[in-house]
């Protein structure tokens, strides 16, 4: 019996220190020092409305936008998940075939970058590879009626190596890229 | 080259950090007379007694405290819909899920048959699950400290309630504070506000779940827990937003398991012996890492006929910001240590890559769980010493303790139980609709999904081939029971072994005693681990990942 009573006392003590105290401390520092990321890295437009999170992929389907990686959960940021399909599963091949067609086709000479046809672990990967963005540049430039070089130079300017010297490939944030496109290379007003 | 530099950074860097941490943990968990007096005094007051306990008393107190842990969290989860800190209005949970989840977090497994952002209130996450992430890891560290005291020849095991507070407050809490602040600086959310509603550029509504993520994720990584705040664990961009948070999180996976080896060595007073054990564990880690990275750099077989660039390897289930090494590296670290968090979806790995995490859980002693990994290795040591003694015709002795039939019987029983829980459970579910109706992928991979789930439960790991529909009542109950047996048998039996050793007169080591500080001992120990693991699990591996590999085009 004494084990139970002392155990309860220790449970209460650890709960107070490791749950209440710890949470309060980390919460206080986070909200004071990094409030923007502590609340989810939300992005707002000029009117102050939330248009997404820079860390969370959202669906883009219009030809004038860059498209993110496919998502096994339809970009549901309240129910994230991966496809969990194994390499032996035919669904994986079927999905990739459909995506290649949606991206205007690919050939062995101009293969599609793998990230554009593979779903990420959480289905919310906010990035595509630099190659994945360049692969889409022609479509985006055409839809916006701008020079392709203007699009590719914007893409290259926004691409970065996520781990500096520790990573080879470069990636680009799709939401930020599309926002920058809208600011710098807005489609001409439909007037003619 | 980026593979090698990242591995050096994480494994090498963390191994260096584990040395001073091991020394600190010795100070915190087993202070010499006169050290840390104020803390010990405080913990004795709260624990109500300072009495030294023999192995049986220590075990009973440990089990009673674990029952309190289970009950407390069970109650919070079962009533979450009526309790505060629930801004997103999460509803009632299925009773079998409450049982499974409480068992899972009490046993330091963190197998999750739910998705945090869709099911759990913030109170359930913090006061239910995160609390257990501290005290279940502390239970393991306490058990190792107690076992080491027995081996060191002390008259008693110590006092469990004092030890569990030392591990929670002096070891885990300060590390968690440092880690959580690093993650906060790295962009991980920490808020009590409910989900944010966004209107996307395409005009759709997107609900963005968030919460007190940074605090939760840190102790999840440090305490070999592994239960994520969000369903897809550390693949979620809010749980692991960048390459740099990924480095912190991966390092946190192996830090305490590595330091536990040094703490053990310091308590038994044989640091060189600990270095040999560390080297054996590190060798297994390197082999599994090399295998996983090599197998996963091959492109997925699904795209063999398609015009897809194969420059990046298999990207299904992986995140670009975390770098190419993360998937296989994290998979090996998390299953070597019984952590179970993931940085990529294991179900989508190439078949032979998926074999590496399974092998980690079958051996369960490549650093292993907080405290308990070293205890598992102690079981292998008992067997290795006995076999080596038989081979050279000497009385098997370990640090002056005579290893006899009784101790070996207990050690083999514990190792055997691990295999029976995995293979028995897999056989039952693979042969009946209980499991057959829940697999996602056809053929050999479906078998692998079942095999992985039982391996994960028995090894108290918590990762999964998540295509499996494991949220059903039979899965919740079966894995719940396997987790409980897989947790407590490998604590009870080693305690009994050391209890039995303590009752005998300790011999003085002589020139004739088998050395435990040289390469011969390390080789013998490594072989024992391989033979036990390979012989027991090779047939199952052949039916699952190996069959799948050879059936792919």
XYZ file of C-alpha atoms in Angstrom, chain B residues 4 18 25 55 78 106 121 187 252 276 293 347 403 502 538 540:
16
model
C 29.374 9.753 -45.284
C 27.674 10.327 -25.118
C 24.396 10.074 -15.775
C 15.859 -6.932 -6.425
C -10.756 7.748 -21.868
C 3.700 2.940 -20.564
C -6.633 16.590 -27.341
C 10.947 26.515 -36.531
C 18.617 12.718 -29.893
C 34.122 -3.165 -25.840
C 21.776 3.310 -47.499
C 6.448 0.705 -45.828
C 27.365 -17.901 -14.406
C 24.303 -11.526 -5.758
C 16.058 -15.915 -40.952
C 10.665 -15.151 -41.412
